Short mmCIF file of C-alpha atoms and ligand atoms in Angstrom, two decimals:
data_model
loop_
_atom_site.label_atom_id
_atom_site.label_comp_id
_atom_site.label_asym_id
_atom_site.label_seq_id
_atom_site.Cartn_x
_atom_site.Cartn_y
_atom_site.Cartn_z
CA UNK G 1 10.47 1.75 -28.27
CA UNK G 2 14.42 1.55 -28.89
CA UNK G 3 14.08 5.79 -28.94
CA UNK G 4 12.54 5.25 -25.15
CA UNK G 5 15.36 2.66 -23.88
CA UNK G 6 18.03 5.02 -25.64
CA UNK G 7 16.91 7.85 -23.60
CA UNK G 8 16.62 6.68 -20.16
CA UNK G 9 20.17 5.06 -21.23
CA UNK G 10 21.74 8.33 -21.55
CA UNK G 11 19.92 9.62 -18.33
CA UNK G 12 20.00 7.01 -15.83
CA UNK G 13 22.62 8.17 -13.48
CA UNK G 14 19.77 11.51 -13.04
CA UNK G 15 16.74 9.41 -13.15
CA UNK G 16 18.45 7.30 -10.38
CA UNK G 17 20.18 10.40 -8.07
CA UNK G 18 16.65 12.16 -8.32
CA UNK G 19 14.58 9.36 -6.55
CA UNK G 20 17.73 9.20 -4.16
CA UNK G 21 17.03 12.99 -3.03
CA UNK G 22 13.74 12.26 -2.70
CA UNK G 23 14.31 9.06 -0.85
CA UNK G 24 16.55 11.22 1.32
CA UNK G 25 13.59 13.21 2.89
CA UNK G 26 12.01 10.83 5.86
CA UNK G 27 8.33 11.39 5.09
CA UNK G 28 6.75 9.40 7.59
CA UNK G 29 3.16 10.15 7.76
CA UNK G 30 2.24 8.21 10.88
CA UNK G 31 4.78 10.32 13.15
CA UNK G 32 4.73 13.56 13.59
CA UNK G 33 7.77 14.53 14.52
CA UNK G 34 8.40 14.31 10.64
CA UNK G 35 5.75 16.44 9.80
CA UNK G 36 8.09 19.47 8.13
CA UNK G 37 10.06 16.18 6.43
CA UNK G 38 6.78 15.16 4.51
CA UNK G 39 5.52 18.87 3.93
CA UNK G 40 9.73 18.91 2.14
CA UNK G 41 8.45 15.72 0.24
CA UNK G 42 5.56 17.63 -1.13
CA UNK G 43 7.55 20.95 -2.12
CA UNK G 44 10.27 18.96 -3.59
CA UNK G 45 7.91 17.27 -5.81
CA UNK G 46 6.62 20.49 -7.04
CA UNK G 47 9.46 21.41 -8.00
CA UNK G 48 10.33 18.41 -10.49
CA UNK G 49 6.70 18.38 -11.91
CA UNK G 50 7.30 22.20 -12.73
CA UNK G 51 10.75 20.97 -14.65
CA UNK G 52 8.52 18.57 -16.56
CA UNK G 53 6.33 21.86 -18.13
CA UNK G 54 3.35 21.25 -16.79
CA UNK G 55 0.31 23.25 -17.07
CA UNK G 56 -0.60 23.45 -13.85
CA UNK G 57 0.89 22.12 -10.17
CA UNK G 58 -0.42 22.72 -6.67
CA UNK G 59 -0.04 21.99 -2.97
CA UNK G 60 -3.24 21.50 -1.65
CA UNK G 61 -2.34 21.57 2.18
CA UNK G 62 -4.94 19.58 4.12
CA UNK G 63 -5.64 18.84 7.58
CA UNK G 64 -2.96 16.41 7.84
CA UNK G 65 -0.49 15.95 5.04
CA UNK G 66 -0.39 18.00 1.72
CA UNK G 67 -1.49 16.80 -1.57
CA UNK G 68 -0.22 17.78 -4.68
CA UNK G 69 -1.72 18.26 -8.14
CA UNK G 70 -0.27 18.39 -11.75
CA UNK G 71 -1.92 18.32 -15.08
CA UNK G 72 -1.20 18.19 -18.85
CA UNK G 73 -3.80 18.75 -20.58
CA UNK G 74 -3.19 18.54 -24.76
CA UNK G 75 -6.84 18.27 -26.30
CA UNK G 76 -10.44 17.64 -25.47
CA UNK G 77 -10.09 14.90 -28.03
CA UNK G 78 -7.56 12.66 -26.16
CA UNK G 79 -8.18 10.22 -23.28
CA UNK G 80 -7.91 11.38 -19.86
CA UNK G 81 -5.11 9.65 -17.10
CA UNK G 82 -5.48 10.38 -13.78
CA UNK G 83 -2.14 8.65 -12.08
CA UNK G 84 -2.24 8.32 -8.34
CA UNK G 85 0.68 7.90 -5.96
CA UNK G 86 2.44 8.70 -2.37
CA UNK G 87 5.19 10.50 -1.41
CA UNK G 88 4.51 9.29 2.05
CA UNK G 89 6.38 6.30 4.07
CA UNK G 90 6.47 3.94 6.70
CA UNK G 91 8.15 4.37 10.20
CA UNK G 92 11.48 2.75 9.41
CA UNK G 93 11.56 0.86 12.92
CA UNK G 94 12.85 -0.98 13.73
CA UNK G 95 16.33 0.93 13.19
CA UNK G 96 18.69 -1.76 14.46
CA UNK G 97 17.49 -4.01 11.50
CA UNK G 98 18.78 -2.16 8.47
CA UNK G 99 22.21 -2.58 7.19
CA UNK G 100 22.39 0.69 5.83
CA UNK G 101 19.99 3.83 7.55
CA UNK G 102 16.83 4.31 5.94
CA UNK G 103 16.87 7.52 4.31
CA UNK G 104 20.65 7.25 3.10
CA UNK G 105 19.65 5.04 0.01
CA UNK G 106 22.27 2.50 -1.42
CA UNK G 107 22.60 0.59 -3.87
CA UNK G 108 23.57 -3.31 -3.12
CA UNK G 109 23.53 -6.54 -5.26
CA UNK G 110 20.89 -4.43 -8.32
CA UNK G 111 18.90 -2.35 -5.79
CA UNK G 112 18.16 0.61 -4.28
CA UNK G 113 18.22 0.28 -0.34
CA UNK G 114 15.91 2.88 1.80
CA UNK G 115 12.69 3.07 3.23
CA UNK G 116 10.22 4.25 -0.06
CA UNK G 117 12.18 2.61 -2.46
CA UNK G 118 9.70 0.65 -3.77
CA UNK G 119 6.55 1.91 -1.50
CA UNK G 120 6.19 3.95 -3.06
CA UNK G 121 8.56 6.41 -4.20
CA UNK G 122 10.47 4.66 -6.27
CA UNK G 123 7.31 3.28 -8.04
CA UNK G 124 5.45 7.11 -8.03
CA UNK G 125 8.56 8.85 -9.14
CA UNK G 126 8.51 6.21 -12.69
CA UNK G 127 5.56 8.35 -13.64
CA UNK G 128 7.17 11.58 -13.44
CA UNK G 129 10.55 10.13 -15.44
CA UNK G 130 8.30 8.37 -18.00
CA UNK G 131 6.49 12.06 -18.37
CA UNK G 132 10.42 13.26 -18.86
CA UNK G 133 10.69 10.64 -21.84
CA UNK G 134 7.43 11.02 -23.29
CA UNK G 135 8.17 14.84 -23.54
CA UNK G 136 11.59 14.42 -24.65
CA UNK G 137 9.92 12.26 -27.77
CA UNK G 138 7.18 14.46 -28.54
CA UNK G 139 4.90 11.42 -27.64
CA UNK G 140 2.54 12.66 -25.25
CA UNK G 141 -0.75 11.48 -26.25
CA UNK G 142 -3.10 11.38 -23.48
CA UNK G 143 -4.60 14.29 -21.05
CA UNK G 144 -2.54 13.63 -17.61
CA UNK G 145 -3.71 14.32 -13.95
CA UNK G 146 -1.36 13.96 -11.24
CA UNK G 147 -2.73 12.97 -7.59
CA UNK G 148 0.36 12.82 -4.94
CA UNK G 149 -0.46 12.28 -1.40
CA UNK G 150 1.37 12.18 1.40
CA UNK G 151 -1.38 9.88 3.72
CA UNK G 152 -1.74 6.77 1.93
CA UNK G 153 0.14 5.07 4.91
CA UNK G 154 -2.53 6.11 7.43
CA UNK G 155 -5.66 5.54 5.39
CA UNK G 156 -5.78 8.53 3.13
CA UNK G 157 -8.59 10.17 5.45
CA UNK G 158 -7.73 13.86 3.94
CA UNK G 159 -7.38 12.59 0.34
CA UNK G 160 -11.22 10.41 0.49
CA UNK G 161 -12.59 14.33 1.06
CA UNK G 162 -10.72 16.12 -1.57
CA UNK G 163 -11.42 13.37 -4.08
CA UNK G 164 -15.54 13.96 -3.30
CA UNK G 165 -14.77 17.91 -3.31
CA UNK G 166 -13.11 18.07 -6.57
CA UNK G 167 -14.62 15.43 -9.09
CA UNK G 168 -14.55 18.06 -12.02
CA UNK G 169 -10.71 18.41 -11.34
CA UNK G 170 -10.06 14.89 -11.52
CA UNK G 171 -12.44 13.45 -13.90
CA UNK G 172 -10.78 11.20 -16.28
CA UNK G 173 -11.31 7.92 -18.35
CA UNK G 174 -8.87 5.68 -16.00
CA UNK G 175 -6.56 6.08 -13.26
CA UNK G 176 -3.17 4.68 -13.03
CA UNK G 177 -1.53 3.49 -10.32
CA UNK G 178 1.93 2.10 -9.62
CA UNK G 179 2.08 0.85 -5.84
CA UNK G 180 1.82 -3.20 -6.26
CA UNK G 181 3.72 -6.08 -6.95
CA UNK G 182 4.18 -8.59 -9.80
CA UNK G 183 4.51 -12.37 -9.51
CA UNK G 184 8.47 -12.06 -10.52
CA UNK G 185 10.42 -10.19 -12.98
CA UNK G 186 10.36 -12.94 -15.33
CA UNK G 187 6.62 -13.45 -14.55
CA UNK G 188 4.45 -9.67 -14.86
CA UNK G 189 1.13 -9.31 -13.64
CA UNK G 190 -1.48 -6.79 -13.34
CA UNK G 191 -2.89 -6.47 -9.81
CA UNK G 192 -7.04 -6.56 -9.57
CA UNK G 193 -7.90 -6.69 -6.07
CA UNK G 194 -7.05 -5.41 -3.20
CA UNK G 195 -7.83 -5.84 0.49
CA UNK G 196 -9.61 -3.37 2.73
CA UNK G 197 -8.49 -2.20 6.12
CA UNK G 198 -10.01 -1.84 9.72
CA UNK G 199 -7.39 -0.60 12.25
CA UNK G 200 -7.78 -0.49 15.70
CA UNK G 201 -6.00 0.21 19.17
CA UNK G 202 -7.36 -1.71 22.34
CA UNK G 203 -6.63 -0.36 25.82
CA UNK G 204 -7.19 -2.58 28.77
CA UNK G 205 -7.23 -1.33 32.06
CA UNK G 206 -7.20 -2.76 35.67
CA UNK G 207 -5.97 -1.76 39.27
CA UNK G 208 -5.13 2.06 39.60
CA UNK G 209 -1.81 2.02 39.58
CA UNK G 210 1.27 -0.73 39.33
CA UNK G 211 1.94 -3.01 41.88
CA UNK G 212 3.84 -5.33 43.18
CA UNK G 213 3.46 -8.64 41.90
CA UNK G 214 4.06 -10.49 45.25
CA UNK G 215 1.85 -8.35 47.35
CA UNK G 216 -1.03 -8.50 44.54
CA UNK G 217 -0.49 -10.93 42.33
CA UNK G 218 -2.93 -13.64 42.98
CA UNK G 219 -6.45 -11.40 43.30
CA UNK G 220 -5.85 -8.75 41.01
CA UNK G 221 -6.48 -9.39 37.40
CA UNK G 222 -3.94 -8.79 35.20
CA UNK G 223 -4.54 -6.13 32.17
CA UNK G 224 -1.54 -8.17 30.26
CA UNK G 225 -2.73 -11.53 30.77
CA UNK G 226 -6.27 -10.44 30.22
CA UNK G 227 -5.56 -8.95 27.22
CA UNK G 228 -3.11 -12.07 25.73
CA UNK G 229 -6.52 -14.21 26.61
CA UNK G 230 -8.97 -11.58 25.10
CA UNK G 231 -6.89 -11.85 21.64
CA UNK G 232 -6.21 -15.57 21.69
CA UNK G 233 -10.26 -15.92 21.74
CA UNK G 234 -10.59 -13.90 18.60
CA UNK G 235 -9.87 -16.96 16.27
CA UNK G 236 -10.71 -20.31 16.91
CA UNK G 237 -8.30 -23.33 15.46
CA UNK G 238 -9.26 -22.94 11.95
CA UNK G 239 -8.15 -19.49 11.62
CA UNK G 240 -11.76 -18.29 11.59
CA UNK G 241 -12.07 -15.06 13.37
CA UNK G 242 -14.80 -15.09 16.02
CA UNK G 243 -15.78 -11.62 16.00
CA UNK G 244 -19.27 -12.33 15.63
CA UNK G 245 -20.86 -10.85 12.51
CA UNK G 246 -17.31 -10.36 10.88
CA UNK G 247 -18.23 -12.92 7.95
CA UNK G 248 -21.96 -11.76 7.30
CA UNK G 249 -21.21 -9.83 3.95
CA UNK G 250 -17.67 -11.70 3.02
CA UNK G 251 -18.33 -12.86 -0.60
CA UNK G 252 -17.11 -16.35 -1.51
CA UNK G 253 -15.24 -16.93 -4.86
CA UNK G 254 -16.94 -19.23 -7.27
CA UNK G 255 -14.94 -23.19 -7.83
CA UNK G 256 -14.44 -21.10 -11.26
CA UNK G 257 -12.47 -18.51 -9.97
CA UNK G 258 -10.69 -20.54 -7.17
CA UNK G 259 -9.29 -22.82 -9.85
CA UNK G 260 -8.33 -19.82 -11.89
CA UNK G 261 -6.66 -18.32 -8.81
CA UNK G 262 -4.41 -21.08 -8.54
CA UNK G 263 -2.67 -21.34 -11.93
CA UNK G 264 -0.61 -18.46 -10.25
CA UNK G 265 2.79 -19.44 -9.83
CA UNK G 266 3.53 -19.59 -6.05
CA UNK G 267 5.72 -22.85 -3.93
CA UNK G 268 4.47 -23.21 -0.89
CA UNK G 269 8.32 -24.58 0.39
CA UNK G 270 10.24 -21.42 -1.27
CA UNK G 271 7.88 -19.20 0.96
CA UNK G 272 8.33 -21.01 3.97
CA UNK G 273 12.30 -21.06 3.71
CA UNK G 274 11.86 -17.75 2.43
CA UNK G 275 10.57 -15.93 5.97
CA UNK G 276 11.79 -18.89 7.93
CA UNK G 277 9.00 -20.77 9.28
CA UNK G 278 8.13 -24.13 9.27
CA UNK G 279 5.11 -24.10 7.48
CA UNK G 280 2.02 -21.45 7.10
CA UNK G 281 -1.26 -21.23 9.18
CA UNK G 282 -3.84 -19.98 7.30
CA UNK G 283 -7.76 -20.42 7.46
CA UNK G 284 -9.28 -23.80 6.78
CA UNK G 285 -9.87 -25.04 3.79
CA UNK G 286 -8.27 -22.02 2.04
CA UNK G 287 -5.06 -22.23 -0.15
CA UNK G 288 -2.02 -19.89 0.81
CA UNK G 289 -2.56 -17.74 -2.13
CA UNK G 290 -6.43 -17.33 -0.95
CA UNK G 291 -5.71 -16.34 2.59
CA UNK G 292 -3.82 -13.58 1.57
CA UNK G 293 -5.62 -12.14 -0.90
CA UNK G 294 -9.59 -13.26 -1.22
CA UNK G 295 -10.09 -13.63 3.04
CA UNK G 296 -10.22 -11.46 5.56
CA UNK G 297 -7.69 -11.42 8.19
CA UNK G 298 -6.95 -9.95 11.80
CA UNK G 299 -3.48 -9.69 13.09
CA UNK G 300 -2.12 -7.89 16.46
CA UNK G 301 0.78 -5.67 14.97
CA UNK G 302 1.48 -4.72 18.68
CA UNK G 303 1.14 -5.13 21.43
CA UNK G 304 2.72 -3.96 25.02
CA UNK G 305 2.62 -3.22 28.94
CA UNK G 306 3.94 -3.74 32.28
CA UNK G 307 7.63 -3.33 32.35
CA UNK G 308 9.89 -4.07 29.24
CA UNK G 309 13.32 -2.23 29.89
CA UNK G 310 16.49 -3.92 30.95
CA UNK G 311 16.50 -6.58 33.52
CA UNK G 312 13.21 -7.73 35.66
CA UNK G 313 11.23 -5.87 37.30
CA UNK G 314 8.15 -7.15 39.42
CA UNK G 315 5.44 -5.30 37.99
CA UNK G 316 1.79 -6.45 37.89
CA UNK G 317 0.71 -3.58 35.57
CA UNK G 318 -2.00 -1.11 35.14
CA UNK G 319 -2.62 -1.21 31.91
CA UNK G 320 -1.95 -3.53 28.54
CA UNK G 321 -2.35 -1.84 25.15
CA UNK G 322 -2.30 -3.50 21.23
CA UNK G 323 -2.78 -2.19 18.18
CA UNK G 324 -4.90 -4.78 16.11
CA UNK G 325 -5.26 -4.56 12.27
CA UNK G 326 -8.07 -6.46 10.02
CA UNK G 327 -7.74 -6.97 6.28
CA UNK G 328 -10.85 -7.11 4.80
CA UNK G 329 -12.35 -8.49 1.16
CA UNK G 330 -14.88 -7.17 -0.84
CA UNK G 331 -18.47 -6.16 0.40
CA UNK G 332 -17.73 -6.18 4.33
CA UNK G 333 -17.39 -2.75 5.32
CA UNK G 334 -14.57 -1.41 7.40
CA UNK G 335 -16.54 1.06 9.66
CA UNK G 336 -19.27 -1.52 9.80
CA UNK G 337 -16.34 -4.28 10.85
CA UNK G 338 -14.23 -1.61 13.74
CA UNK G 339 -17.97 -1.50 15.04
CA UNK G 340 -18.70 -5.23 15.24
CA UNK G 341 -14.56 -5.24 16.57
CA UNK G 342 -15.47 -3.06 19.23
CA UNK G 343 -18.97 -4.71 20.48
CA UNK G 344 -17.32 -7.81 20.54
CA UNK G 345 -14.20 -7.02 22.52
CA UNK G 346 -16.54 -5.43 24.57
CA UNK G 347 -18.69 -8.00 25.11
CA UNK G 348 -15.66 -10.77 25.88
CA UNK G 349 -13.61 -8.16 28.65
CA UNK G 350 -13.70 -10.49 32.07
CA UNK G 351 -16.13 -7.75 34.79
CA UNK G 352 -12.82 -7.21 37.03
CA UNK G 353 -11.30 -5.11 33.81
CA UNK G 354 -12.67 -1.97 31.94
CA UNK G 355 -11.48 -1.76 28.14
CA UNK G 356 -11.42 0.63 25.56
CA UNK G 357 -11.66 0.60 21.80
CA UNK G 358 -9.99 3.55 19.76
CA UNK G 359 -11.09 2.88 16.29
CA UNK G 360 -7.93 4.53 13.53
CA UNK G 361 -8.35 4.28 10.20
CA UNK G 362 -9.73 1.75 7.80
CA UNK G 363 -10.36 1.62 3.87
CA UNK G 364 -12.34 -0.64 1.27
CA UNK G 365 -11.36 -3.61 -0.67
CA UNK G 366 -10.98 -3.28 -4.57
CA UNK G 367 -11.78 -5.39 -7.45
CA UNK G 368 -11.36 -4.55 -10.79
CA UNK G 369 -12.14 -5.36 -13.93
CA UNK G 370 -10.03 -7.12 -16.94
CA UNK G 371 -12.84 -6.34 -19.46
CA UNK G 372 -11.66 -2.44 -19.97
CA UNK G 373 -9.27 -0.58 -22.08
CA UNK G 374 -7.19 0.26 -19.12
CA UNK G 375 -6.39 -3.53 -18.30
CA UNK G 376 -5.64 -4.06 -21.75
CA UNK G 377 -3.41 -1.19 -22.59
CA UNK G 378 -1.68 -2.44 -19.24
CA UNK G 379 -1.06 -5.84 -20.56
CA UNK G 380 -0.58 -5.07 -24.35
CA UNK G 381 2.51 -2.27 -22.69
CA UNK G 382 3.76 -5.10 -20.28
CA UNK G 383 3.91 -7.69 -23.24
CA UNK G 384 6.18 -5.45 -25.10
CA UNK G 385 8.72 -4.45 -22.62
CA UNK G 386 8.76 -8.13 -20.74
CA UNK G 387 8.05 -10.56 -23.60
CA UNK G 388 5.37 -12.11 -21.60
CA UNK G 389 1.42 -11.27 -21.12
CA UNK G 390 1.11 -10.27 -18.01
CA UNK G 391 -0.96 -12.44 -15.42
CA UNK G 392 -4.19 -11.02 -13.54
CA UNK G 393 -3.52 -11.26 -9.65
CA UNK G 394 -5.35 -10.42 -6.57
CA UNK G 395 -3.14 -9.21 -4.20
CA UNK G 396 -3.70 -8.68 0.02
CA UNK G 397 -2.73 -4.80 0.94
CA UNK G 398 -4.22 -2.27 0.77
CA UNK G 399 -4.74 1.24 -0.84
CA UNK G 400 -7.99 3.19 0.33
CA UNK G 401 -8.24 5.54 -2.54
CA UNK G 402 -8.38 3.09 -5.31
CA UNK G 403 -12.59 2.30 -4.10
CA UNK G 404 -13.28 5.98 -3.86
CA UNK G 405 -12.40 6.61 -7.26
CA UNK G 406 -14.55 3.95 -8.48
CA UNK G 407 -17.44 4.99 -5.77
CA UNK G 408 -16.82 8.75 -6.23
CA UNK G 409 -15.52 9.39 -9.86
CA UNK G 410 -17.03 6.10 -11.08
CA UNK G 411 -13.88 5.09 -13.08
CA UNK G 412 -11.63 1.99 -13.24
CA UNK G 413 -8.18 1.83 -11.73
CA UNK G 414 -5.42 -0.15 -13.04
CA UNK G 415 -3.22 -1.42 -10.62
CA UNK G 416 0.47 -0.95 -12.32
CA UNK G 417 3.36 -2.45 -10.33
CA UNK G 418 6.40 -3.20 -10.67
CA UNK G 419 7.46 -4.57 -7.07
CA UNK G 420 8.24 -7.56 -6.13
CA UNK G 421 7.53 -9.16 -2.64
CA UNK G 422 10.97 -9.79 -1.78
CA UNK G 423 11.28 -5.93 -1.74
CA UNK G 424 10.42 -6.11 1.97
CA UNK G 425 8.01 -3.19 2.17
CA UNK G 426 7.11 -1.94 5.80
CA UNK G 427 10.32 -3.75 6.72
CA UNK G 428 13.54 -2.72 7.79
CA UNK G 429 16.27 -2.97 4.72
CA UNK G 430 13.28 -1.64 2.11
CA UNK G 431 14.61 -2.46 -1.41
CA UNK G 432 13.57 -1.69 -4.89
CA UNK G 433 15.09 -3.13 -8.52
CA UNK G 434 17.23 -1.12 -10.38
CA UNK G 435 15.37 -3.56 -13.12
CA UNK G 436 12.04 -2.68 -11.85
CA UNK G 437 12.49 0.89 -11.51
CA UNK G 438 13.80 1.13 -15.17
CA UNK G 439 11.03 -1.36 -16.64
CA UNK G 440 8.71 0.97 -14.92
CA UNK G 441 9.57 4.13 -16.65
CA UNK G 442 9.91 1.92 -19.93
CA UNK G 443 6.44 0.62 -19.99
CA UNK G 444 4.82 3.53 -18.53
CA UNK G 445 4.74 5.60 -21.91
CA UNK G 446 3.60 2.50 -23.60
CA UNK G 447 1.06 2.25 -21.77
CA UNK G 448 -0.09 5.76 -22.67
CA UNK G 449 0.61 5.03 -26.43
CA UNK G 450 -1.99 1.76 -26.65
CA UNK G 451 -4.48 3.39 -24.00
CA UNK G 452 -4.78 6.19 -26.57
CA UNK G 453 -5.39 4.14 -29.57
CA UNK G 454 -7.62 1.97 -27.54
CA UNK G 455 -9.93 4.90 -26.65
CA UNK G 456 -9.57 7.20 -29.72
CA UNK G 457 -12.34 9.46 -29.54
N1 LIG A 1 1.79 -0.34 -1.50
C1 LIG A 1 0.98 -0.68 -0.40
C2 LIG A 1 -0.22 -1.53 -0.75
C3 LIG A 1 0.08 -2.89 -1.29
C4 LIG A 1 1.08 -3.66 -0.76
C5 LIG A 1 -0.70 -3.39 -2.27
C6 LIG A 1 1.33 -4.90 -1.27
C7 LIG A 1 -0.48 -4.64 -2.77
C8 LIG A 1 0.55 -5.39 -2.27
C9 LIG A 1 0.46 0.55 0.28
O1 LIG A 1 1.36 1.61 0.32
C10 LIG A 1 0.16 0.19 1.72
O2 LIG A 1 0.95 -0.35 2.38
N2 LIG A 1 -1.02 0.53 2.16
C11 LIG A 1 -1.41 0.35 3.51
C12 LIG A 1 -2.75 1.00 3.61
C13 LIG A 1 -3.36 1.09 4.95
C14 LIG A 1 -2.52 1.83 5.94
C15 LIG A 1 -4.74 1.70 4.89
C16 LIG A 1 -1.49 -1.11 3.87
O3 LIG A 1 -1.88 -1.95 3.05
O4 LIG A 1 -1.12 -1.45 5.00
ZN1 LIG A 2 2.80 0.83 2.16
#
């Protein structure tokens, strides 16, 4: 333990300007203009796995973004990690937000600045410095699997096929991943759930062309309007979306669990004055901690039209356009839910509009298990290196892979992170811990150490 803190001591400064070359490279998946700058990503971190010795790395290249594999494989009698992460980010927008450029990372008050930081470069690249300690120590003691990818941000499509093409390559006894948050850094937790996804982008149409707003305004209906009163009708005043159908499979948490789900630290006025609103709106009858973890959601994340530049201009528009995601909880189904989205949208469009439905990409909600070696080796490392058990949490993003591999490969996922939510991911001025990043590679190899004498074979 004091041999592991002694050598990321000496080696911080490189442990730190290695994720800042990496953090350098914009890998925005969702754009792509930055296409070459994410296939960089994926060579770059071919590189440093090959420094770490290895057995094996590749660049799978994919229809969209590559994916890169790495293995070290010490004995047919030792456990088997598969650890999962992405090299790919966010857009950065909006620009004029950050207070330093996104891909020039700084550090500022204890953390590293730039878009990645924590999601989830900073976080990924722990795994590859705790592999750098463990070797350094002699101390590897488990079979390890790497799984990069560089599509996590737009629903890991390519990596759901790969997964079901290569179970021999990636069978293991657990998979570890490092792309959530705790409660605080005085409070750890282990993340086990996790919110699907159903994205979608509505187009709604009317007259042929623009025109003026004096000449027409009055008989022609307008695609903007239309569309503000098509979304407004999706949830009624309780927060309950009215998408009909939506809540057919939703599973309801016992009084057991509810009760349970509240011991979790969380002050409702310290959230508030935290994002600056006056109070929350959430569904019903649910507490703030439910609604954003254990309910399903839908939220416009854009939404535009008509004429926006400088200045007025009258304008009654052809078209309106927004881009509408869902969050969904265990059993509902996120083709099954962009279906129901897109009858139901249908179904409400006024006759004097036509409107269109693209569905994008969606994943499955996770929940995982406490009961399994994984979870424990998780907590047992996190008790060590922060004092403190760490707390089970269910938390309300998303990461599509993490059902596959218990659908596809059949194995549990523990959900190691070490962000916090005051990191701002997906927001301009990203940030990650210099704590948090060195905790990370800290407990990582601890991890290892109990989840091999938990499953000694
Ligand atoms: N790291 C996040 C997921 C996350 C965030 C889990 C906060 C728990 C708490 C991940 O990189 C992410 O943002 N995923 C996307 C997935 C989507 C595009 C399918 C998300 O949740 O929006
Ligand atoms: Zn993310």
């Amino acid at each position: 333990m004091e041999q592991i803190r002694t050598y990321i001591e000496a080696n911080k400064d490189r442990f730190l300007n290695e994720l800042f070359d990496l953090l350098r490279i914009p890998s925005v998946s969702a754009d792509p203009a930055y296409k070459k700058d994410v296939a960089r990503a994926a060579e770059w971190l071919k590189e440093k796995f090959t420094a770490l010795n290895v057995d094996r790395v590749e660049i799978y290249p994919t229809k969209g973004h590559p994916i890169i594999y790495a293995e070290k494989i010490i004995g047919p009698d030792k456990p088997t990690v598969l650890v999962y992460g992405h090299y790919d980010v966010q857009p950065p927008d909006p620009l004029d937000l950050w207070e330093s450029p996104p891909f020039e990372p700084v550090i500022k008050n204890g953390k590293i600045y730039a878009r990645g930081s924590c999601d989830d470069k900073g976080q990924m690249y722990m795994h590859l410095k705790a592999l750098e300690v463990m070797n350094a120590m002699d101390a590897v003691n488990c079979n390890l699997k790497f799984l990069i990818e560089g599509e996590e941000e737009v629903g890991s499509a390519h990596l759901g096929e790969f997964v079901k093409a290569n179970t021999d390559l990636l069978a293991c006894d657990i998979v570890l991943v490092s792309d959530t948050s705790m409660v605080a850094n005085d409070v750890p937790s282990i993340t086990v759930g996790l919110r699907g996804l159903a994205y979608v982008e509505v187009t709604v149409t009317g007259p042929n062309r623009d025109l003026h707003s004096g000449t027409y305004g009055g008989a022609v209906a307008n695609p903007i309007n239309v569309l503000c009163e098509m979304i407004a009708s999706l949830k009624d005043e309780d927060q309950r979306i009215m998408v009909e159908g939506f809540y057919d499979n939703v599973v309801e948490l016992s009084q057991e669990e509810r009760t349970k789900m509240a011991e979790k630290p969380f002050n409702h006025e310290t959230y508030c004055k935290d994002l600056g609103i006056a109070d929350t709106r959430g569904e019903t009858g649910y507490s703030d901690i439910e609604v954003i973890s254990i309910r399903p959601t839908l939220d416009v994340n854009g939404i535009w039209g008509g004429y926006t530049g400088e200045g007025a201009k009258t304008v009654l528009p052809s078209k309106a356009h927004a881009k509408i995601s869902m969050r969904l909880v265990p059993n509902q189904k996120s083709g099954e839910i962009m279906e129901l989205f897109a009858r139901h949208f249908k179904k409400i469009a006024p006759p004097q509009v036509k409107v269109e439905v693209n569905l994008h990409h969606g994943g499955e909600a996770a929940v995982l298990s406490i009961d399994s070696t994984g979870y424990e080796a998780a907590s047992l490392a996190m008790k060590e290196t922060f004092g403190k058990e760490p707390i089970p949490t269910r938390e309300g993003g998303s990461i599509p892979i993490v059902a596959m591999f218990q659908d596809v490969l059949g194995v549990n996922t523990v959900l190691f992170g070490f962000g916090l939510n005051a990191d701002a991911i997906h927001s301009p001025n990203e940030s990650y811990g210099l704590f948090n990043y060195f905790k990370g590679i800290e407990t990582i190899p601890r991890f290892y150490h109990y989840f091999a004498t938990l499953n000694q074979k």
